[in-house]
Coordinates of C-alpha atoms in Angstrom, one line a residue:
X373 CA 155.2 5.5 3.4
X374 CA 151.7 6.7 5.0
X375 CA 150.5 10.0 6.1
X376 CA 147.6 10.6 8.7
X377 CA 144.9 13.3 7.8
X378 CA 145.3 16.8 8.8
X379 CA 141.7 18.3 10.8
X380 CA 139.1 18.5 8.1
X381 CA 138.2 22.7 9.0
X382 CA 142.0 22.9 7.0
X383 CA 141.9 26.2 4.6
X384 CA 143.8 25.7 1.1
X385 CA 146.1 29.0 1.9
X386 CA 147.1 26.9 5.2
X387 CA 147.9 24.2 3.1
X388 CA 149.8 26.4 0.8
X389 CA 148.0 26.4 -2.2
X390 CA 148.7 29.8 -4.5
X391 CA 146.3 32.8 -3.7
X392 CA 144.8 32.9 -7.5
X393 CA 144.0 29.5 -6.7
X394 CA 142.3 29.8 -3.5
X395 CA 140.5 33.0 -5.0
X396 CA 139.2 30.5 -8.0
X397 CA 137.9 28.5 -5.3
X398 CA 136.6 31.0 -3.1
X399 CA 134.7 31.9 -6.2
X400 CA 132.7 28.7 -6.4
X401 CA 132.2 28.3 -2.6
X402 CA 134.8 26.2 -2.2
X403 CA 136.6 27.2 1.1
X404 CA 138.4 24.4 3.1
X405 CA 139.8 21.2 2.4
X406 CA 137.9 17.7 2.6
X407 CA 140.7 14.8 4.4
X408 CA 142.1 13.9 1.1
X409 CA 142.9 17.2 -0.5
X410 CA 144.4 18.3 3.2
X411 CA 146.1 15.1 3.6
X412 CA 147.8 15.4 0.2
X413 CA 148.7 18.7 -0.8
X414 CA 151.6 19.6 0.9
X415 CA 152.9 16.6 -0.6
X416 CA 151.9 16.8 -4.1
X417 CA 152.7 20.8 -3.8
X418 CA 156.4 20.1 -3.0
X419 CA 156.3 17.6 -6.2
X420 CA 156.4 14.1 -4.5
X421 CA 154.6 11.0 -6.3
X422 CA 151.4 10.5 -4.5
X423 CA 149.1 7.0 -4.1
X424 CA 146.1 8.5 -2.9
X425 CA 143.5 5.6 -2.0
X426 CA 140.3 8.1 -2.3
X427 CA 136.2 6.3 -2.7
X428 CA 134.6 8.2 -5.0
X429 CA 132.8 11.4 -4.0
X430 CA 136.0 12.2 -1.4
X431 CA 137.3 15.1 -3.5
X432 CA 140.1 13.6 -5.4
X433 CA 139.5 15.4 -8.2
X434 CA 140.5 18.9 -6.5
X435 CA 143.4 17.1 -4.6
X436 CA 145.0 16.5 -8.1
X437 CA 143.6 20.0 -9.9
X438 CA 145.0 22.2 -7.4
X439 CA 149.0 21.1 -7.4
X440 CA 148.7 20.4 -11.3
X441 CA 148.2 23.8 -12.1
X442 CA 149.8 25.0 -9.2
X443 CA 153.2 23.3 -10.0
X444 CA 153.0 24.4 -13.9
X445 CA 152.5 27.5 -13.5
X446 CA 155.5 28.0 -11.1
X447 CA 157.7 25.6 -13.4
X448 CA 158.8 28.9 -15.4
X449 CA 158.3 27.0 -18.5
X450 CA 155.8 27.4 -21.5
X451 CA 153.7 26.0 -23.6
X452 CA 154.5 24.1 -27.2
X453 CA 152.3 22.8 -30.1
X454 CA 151.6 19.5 -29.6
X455 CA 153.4 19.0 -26.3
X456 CA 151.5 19.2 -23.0
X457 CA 153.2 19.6 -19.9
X458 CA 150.2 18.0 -17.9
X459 CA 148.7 15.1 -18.6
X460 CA 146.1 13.6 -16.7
X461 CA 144.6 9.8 -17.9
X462 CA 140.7 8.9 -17.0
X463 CA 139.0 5.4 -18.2
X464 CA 135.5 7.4 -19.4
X465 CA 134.3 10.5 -22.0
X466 CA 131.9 11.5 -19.4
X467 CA 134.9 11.6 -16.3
X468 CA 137.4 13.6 -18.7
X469 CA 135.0 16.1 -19.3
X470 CA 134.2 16.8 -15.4
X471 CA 137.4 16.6 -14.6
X472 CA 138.4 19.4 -17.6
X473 CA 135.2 21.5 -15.7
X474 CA 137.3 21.2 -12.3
X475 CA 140.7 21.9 -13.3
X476 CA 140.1 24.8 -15.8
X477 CA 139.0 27.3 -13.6
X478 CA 141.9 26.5 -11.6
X479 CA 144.4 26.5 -14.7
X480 CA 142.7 30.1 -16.2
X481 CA 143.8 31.8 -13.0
X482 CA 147.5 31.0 -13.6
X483 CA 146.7 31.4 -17.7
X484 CA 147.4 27.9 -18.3
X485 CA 145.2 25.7 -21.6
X486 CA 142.9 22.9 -20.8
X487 CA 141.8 20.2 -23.4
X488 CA 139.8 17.2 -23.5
X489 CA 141.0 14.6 -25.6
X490 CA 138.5 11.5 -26.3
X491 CA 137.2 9.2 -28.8
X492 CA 133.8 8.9 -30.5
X493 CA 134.0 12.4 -31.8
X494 CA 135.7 13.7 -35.2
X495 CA 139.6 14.4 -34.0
X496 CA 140.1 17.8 -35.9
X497 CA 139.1 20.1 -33.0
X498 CA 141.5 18.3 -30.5
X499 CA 144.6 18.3 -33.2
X500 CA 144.1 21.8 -33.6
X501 CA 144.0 22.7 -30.1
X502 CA 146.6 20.8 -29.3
X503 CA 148.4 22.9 -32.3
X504 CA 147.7 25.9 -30.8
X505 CA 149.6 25.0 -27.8
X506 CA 148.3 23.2 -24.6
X507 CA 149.6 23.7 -20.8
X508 CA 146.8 20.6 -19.7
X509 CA 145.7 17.5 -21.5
X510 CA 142.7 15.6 -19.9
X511 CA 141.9 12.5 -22.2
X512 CA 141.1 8.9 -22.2
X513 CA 143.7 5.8 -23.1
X514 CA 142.0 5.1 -26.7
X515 CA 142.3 8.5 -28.5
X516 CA 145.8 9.8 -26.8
X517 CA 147.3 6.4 -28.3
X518 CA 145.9 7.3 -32.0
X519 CA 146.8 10.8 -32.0
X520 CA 150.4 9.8 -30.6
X521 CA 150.7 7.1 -33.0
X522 CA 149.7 9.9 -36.2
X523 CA 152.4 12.4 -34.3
X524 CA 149.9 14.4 -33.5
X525 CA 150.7 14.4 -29.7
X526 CA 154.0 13.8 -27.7
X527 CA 154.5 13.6 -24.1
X528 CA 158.3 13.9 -24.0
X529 CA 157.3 17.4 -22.0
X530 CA 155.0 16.3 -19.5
X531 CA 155.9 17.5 -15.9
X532 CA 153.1 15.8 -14.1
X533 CA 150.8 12.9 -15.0
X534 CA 148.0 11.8 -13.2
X535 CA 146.0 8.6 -13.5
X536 CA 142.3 8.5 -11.8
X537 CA 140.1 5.7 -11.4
X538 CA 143.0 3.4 -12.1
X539 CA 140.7 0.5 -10.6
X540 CA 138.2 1.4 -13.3
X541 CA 141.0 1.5 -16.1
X542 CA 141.9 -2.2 -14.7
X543 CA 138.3 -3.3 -14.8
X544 CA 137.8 -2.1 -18.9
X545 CA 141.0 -3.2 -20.2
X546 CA 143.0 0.2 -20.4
X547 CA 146.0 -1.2 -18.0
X548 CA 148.2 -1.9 -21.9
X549 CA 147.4 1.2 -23.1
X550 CA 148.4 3.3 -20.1
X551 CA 151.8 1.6 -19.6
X552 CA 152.4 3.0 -23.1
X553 CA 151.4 6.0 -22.9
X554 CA 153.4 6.3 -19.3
X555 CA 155.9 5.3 -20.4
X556 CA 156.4 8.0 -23.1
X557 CA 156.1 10.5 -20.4
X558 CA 159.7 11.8 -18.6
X559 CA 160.8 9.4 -16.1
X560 CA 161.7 12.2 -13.7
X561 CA 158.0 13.7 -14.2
X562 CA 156.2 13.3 -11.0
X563 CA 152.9 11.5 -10.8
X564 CA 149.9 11.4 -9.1
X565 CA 148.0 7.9 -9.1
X566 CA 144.2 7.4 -7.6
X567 CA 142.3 4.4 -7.4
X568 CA 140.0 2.9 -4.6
X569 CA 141.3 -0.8 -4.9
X570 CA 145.4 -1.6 -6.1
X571 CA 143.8 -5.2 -7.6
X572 CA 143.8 -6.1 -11.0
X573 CA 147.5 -4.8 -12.2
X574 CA 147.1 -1.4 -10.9
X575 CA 149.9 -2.4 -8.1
X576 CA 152.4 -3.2 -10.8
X577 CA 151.6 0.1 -12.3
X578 CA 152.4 1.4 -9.1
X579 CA 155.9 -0.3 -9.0
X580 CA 157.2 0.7 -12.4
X581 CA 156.3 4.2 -12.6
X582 CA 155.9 6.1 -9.0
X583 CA 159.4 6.9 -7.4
X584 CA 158.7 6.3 -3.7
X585 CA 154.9 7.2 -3.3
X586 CA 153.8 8.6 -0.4
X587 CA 150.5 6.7 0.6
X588 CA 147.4 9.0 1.5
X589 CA 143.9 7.1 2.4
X590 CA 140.9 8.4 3.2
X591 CA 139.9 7.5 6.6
X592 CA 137.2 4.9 6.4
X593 CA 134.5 6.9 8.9
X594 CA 134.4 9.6 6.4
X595 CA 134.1 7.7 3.2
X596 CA 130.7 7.4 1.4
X597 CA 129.6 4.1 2.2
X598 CA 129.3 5.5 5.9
X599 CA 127.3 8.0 4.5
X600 CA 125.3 5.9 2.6
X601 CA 122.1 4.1 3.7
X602 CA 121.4 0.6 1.9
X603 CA 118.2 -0.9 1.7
X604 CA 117.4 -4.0 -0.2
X605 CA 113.8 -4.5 -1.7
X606 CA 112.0 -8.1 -2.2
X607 CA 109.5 -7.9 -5.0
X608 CA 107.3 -11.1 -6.3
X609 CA 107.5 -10.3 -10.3
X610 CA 107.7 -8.3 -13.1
X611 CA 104.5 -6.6 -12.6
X612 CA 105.5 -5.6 -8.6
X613 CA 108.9 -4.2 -9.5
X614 CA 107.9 -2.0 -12.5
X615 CA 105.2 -0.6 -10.6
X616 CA 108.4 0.0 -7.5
X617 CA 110.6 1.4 -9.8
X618 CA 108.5 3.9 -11.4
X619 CA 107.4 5.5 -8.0
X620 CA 111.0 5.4 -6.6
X621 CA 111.6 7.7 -9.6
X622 CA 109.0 9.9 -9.2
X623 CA 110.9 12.2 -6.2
X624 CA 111.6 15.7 -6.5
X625 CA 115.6 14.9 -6.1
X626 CA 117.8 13.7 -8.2
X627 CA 117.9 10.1 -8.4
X628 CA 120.4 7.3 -10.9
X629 CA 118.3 3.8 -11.9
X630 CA 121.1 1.2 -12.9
X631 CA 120.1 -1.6 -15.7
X632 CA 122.8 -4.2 -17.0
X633 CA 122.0 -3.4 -20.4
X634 CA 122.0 -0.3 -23.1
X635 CA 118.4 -1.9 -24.6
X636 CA 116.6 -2.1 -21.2
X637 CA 117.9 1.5 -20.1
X638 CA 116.7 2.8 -23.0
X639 CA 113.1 1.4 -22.6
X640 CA 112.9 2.2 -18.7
X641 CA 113.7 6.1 -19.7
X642 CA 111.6 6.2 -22.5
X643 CA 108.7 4.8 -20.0
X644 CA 109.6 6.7 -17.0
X645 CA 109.3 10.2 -19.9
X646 CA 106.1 8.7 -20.8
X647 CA 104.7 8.4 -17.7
X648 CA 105.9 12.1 -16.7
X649 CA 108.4 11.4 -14.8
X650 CA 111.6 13.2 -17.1
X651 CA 114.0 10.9 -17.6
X652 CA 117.9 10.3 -19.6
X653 CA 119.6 7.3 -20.6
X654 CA 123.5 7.0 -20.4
X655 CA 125.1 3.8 -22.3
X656 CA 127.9 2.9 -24.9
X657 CA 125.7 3.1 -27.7
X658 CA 124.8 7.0 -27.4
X659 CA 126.6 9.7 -29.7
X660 CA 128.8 11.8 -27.7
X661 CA 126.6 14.7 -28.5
X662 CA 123.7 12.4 -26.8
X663 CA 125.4 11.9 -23.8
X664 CA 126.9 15.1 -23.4
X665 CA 123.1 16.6 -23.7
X666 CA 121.7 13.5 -21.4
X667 CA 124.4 14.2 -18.8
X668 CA 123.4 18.1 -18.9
X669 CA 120.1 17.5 -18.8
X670 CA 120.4 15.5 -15.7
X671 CA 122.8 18.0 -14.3
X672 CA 120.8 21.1 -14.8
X673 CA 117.9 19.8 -13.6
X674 CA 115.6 19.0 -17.0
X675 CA 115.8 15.1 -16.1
X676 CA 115.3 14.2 -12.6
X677 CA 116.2 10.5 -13.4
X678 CA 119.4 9.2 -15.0
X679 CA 118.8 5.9 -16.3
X680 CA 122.3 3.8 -17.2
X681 CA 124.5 1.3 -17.4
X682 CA 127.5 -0.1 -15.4
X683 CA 129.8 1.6 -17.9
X684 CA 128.7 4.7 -17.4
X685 CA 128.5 4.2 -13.5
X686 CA 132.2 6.1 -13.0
X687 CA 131.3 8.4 -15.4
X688 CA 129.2 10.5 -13.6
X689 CA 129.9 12.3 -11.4
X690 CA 127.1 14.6 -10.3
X691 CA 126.6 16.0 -7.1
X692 CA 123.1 15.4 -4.8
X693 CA 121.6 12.5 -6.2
X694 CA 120.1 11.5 -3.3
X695 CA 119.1 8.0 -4.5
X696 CA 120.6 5.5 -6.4
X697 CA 118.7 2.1 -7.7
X698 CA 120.5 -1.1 -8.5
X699 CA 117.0 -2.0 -10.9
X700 CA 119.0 -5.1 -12.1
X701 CA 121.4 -6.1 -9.4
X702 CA 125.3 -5.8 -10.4
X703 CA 127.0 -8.9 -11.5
X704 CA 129.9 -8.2 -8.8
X705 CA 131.1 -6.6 -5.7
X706 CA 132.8 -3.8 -7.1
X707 CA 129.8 -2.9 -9.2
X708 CA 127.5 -2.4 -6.5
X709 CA 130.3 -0.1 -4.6
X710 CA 130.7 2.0 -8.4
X711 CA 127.3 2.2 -8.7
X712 CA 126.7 3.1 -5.3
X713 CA 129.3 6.0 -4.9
X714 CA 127.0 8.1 -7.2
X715 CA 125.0 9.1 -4.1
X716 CA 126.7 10.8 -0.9
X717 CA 129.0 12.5 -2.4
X718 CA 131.1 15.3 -1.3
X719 CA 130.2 14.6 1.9
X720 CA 126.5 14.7 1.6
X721 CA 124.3 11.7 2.8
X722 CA 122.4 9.2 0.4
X723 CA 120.5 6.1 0.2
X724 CA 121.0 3.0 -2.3
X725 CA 118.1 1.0 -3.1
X726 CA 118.4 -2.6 -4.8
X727 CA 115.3 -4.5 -6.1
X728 CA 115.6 -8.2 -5.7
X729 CA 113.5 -11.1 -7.5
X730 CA 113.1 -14.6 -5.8
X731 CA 115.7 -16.1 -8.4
X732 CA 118.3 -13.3 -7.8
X733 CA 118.2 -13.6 -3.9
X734 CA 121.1 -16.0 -2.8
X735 CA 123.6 -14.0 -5.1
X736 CA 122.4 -10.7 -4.0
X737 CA 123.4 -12.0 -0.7
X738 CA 127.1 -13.3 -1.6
X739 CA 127.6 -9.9 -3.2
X740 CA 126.8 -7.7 -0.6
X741 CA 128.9 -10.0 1.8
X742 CA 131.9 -9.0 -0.3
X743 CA 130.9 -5.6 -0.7
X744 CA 130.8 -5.3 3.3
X745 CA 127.4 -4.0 3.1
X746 CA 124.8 -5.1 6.3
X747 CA 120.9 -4.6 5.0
X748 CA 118.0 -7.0 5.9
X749 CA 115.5 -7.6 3.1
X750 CA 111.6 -6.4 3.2
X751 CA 109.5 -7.2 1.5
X752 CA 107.3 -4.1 0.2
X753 CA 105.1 -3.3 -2.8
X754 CA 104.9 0.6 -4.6
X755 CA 102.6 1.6 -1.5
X756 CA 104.5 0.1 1.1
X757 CA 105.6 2.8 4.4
X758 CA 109.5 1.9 3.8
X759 CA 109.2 3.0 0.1
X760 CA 106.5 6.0 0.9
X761 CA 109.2 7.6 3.2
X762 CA 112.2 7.3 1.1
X763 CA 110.3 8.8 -2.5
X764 CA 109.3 11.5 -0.4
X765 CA 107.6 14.7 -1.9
X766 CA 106.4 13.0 -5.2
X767 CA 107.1 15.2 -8.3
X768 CA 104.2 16.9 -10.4
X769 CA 103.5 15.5 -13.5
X770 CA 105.6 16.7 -16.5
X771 CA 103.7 15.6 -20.0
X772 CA 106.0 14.3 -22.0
X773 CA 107.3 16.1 -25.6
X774 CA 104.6 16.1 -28.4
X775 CA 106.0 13.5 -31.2
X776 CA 106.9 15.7 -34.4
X777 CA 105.0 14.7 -37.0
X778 CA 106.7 13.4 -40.1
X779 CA 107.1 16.5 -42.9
X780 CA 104.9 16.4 -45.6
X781 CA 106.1 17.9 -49.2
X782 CA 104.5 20.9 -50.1
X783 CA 103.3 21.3 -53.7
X784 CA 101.7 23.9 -55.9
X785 CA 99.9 23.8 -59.6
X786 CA 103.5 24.8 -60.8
X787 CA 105.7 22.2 -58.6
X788 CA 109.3 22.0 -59.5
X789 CA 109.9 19.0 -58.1
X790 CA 108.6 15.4 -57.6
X791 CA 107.3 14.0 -54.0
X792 CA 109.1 10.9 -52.9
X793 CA 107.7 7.3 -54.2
X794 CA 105.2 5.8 -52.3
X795 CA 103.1 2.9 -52.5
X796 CA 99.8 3.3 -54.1
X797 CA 97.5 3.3 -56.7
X798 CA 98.4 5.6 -59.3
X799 CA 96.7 8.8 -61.0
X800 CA 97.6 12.2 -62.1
X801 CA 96.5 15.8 -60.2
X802 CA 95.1 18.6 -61.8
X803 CA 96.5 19.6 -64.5
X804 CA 98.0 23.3 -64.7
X805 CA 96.9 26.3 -66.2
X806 CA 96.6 27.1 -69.4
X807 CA 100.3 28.4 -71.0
X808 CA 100.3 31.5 -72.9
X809 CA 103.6 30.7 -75.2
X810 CA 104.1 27.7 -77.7
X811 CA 103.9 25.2 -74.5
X812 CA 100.8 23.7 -72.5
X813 CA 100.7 24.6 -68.3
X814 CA 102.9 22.1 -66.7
X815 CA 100.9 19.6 -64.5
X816 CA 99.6 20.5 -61.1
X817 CA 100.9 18.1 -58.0
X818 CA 99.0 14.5 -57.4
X819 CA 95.9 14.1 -55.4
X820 CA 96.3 12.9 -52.2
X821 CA 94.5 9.7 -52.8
X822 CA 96.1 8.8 -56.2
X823 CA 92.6 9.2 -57.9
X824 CA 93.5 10.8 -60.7
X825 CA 93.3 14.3 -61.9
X826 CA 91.9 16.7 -64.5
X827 CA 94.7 16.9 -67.6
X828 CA 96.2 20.7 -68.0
X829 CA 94.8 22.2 -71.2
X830 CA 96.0 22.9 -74.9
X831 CA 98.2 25.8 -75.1
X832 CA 97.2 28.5 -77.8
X833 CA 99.5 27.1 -80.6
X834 CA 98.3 23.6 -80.1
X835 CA 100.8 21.5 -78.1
X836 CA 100.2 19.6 -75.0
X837 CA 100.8 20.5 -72.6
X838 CA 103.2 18.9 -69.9
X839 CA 102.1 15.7 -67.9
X840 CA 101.4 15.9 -64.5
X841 CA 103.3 15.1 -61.2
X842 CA 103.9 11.7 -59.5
X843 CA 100.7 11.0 -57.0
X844 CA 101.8 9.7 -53.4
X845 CA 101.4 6.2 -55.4
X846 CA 104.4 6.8 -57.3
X847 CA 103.2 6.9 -60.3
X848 CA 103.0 9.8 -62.8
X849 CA 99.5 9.4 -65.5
X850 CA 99.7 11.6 -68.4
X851 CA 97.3 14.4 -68.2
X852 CA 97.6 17.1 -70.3
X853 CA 97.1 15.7 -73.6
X854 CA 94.6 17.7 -76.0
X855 CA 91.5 17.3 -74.1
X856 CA 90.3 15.8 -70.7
X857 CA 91.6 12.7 -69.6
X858 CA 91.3 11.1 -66.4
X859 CA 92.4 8.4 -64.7
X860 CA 89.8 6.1 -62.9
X861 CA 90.9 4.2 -59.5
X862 CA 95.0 5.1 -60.1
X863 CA 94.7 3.0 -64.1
X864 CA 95.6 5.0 -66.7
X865 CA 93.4 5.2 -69.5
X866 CA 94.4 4.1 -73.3
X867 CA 96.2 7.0 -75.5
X868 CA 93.7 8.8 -77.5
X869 CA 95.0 8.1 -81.2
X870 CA 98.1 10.9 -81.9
X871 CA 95.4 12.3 -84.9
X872 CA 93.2 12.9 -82.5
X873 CA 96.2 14.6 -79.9
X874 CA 96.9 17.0 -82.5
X875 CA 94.9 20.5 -83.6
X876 CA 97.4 21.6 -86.9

């Protein structure tokens, strides 16, 4: 069963979306539908299941958000520790937290609780929010299974599920984990299912779990890769393309540089910083507090470049990047078209650069035949027109972060503790002042060089006093025995007989 696409200038109260809902997204700006939102909301409003066949940047997040909290808040029902009543299912950390920053604003005006549910990050926050009582769950396959299998979560309330990016799930694996975990939803919950492809098991998803779907597709004219310009760079070597990818990034715009792996993204946005053009990495091997600062870096402004890896390519989703690089071409089709879609998004325009090597050209050219893409090569350098006109106004220079210098420990003539070992030659500092009880001055800190220092003097009633501190060499000389003794080039000198040590 297939719909056709209401006009795009649709309003959300024509569509019948509840007014505190079209006041939340009045408040952002947000005031009529794009084709997939108006071609499925009065479907997913009156609680059908819903295939929707969206490309990325279409606005299928909204088109879920607004009947999800639409429909729980009018289900007269309420929430329960440990038992959401929405559940939607994303394959990445950095999607689930987007979508939470959608839907939540959306969910406050009806009063309904949003959480975000993911691994990589300690689980005791989510457990206790989900404790607390939770209307929405927005996680990722991995964590929901753990916390379900500790009976920490259960889904035998959920009302509506959604799965997005169910291509993408396909693609990393996740298809095992979200049969489970749909299948220990309600079989009379309705669901909501968006993916741009139905390859790779997503159909057979499809089958078991949505009840008569009503198909909605975006109409191809309006999808992104209309939007999108494609322009496909020959460079000679190594030497040509760094110099072509360091002035493509040095725009005023927002702008995503894809590598195929976590150590060469790293380098490139370490070089790009360097070189003063700001730039943030995105990979699997980041902390989530790393990519969570990365990502809002880029977002706010901080970074103009992202610099990241196909696994993190359907993560973002950030709007007016007005260029996207493939640096290193994409092994496959689909790649290309998930890397791609981070440009002309919500109906903006974009343009999608990708540098080719003489080696890489004949599979460049099979890929893009399968991606349906039509570009003809040129062959340009840094200063070439082509590349002039699409980096635009260049950027000022932004120096890069001074590098913190290493701490050094501080010391005084009556340090309480010992500097770390070092290697070094060895040797005593000066020794400490002279003590006024029945104890010598403890020893001052080492010198610097490990030379060492003056010995502290006899106290009044005749002891020695205490010896001094390790030097940066490590090693601690005794100073402070009766008289001076130093030690010459870090070697301690022989003990003075214990007669001679001794006053009475």
């Amino acid at each position: 069963m297939s719909a056709t696409a209401p006009s795009a200038t649709t309003t959300f109260a024509d569509l019948g979306v509840p007014a505190p809902i079209v006041d939340a997204l009045d408040a952002r700006g947000i005031t009529s539908a794009f084709p997939i939102q108006a071609d499925t909301l009065p479907d997913t409003l009156a609680g059908r299941d819903v295939l929707g066949r969206g490309k990325t940047g279409s606005g299928k997040t909204l088109a879920f958000s607004i009947p999800l909290a639409a429909r729980l808040a009018g289900s007269g029902h309420t929430r329960k520790p440990s038992r959401p009543r929405g559940l939607v299912l994303a394959p990445t950390r950095e999607l689930a937290t987007q979508i939470t920053a959608t839907l939540e604003p959306l969910a406050a005006a009806h009063g309904l609780k949003v959480t975000t549910i993911f691994g990589g990050v300690a689980q005791n926050r989510q457990v206790s929010a989900l404790k607390s009582g939770i209307d929405i769950v927005v996680g990722c396959p991995g964590r929901l299974e753990d916390l379900m299998k500790q009976r920490l979560l259960h889904l035998d309330a959920v009302e509506i599920t959604v799965l997005d990016e169910a291509d993408h799930m396909a693609d990393l694996g996740f298809l095992p984990g979200v049969t489970r975990i749909l299948a220990a939803t309600p079989a009379d919950g309705q669901r909501l299912l968006f993916s741009a492809t139905l390859d790779n098991g997503v159909d057979k998803l499809v089958k078991r779990f949505l009840h008569n779907p009503v198909l909605h597709s975006v109409d191809e004219a309006n999808s992104p890769v209309a939007a999108m310009t494609h322009h496909i760079f020959d460079v000679t070597g190594a030497d040509a393309k760094k110099a072509l990818v360091h002035k493509l990034a040095s725009g005023t715009g927002r702008r995503i540089l894809f590598m195929r792996t976590k150590h060469q993204a790293r380098k490139l946005a370490k070089q790009l910083t360097d070189a003063g053009i700001p730039a943030v990495d995105l990979h699997g091997n980041l902390s989530q507090n790393a990519r969570d600062r990365n990502l809002a870096a880029f977002t706010e402004g901080s970074a103009r470049v992202l610099v990241a890896t196909d696994i993190a390519a359907r993560g973002v989703h950030v709007d007016e990047v007005e260029l996207v690089v493939h640096v290193d071409p994409p092994a496959e089709h689909k790649a290309y078209l998930h890397r791609s879609g981070r440009t002309a998004r919500a109906g903006s325009t974009g343009d999608v650069v990708t540098l080719v090597l003489p080696d890489q050209r004949r599979d460049l050219a099979v890929l893009l035949r399968k991606a349906g893409i039509k570009a003809t090569p040129q062959q340009v350098t840094a200063d070439s027109a082509p590349v002039t006109a699409l980096v635009g106004e260049v950027a000022p220079y932004v120096a890069p972060a001074p590098k913190q210098a290493p701490a050094q420990p501080s010391g005084a003539a009556h340090g309480t503790s010992r500097p770390r070992r070092r290697t070094g030659t060895r040797g005593g500092g000066q020794g400490g002042q002279q003590g006024n009880g029945s104890r010598g001055g403890q020893g001052g800190q080492s010198s610097h060089r490990g030379q060492g220092g003056q010995g502290g003097q006899r106290s009044q009633s005749g002891q020695r006093t205490q010896g001094g501190q390790r030097s940066q060499g490590g090693q601690r000389d005794h100073a402070g025995q009766g008289g001076q003794q130093q030690a010459n080039g870090g070697v301690r000198r022989r003990r003075r007989p214990a007669a001679a040590r001794t006053a009475g």
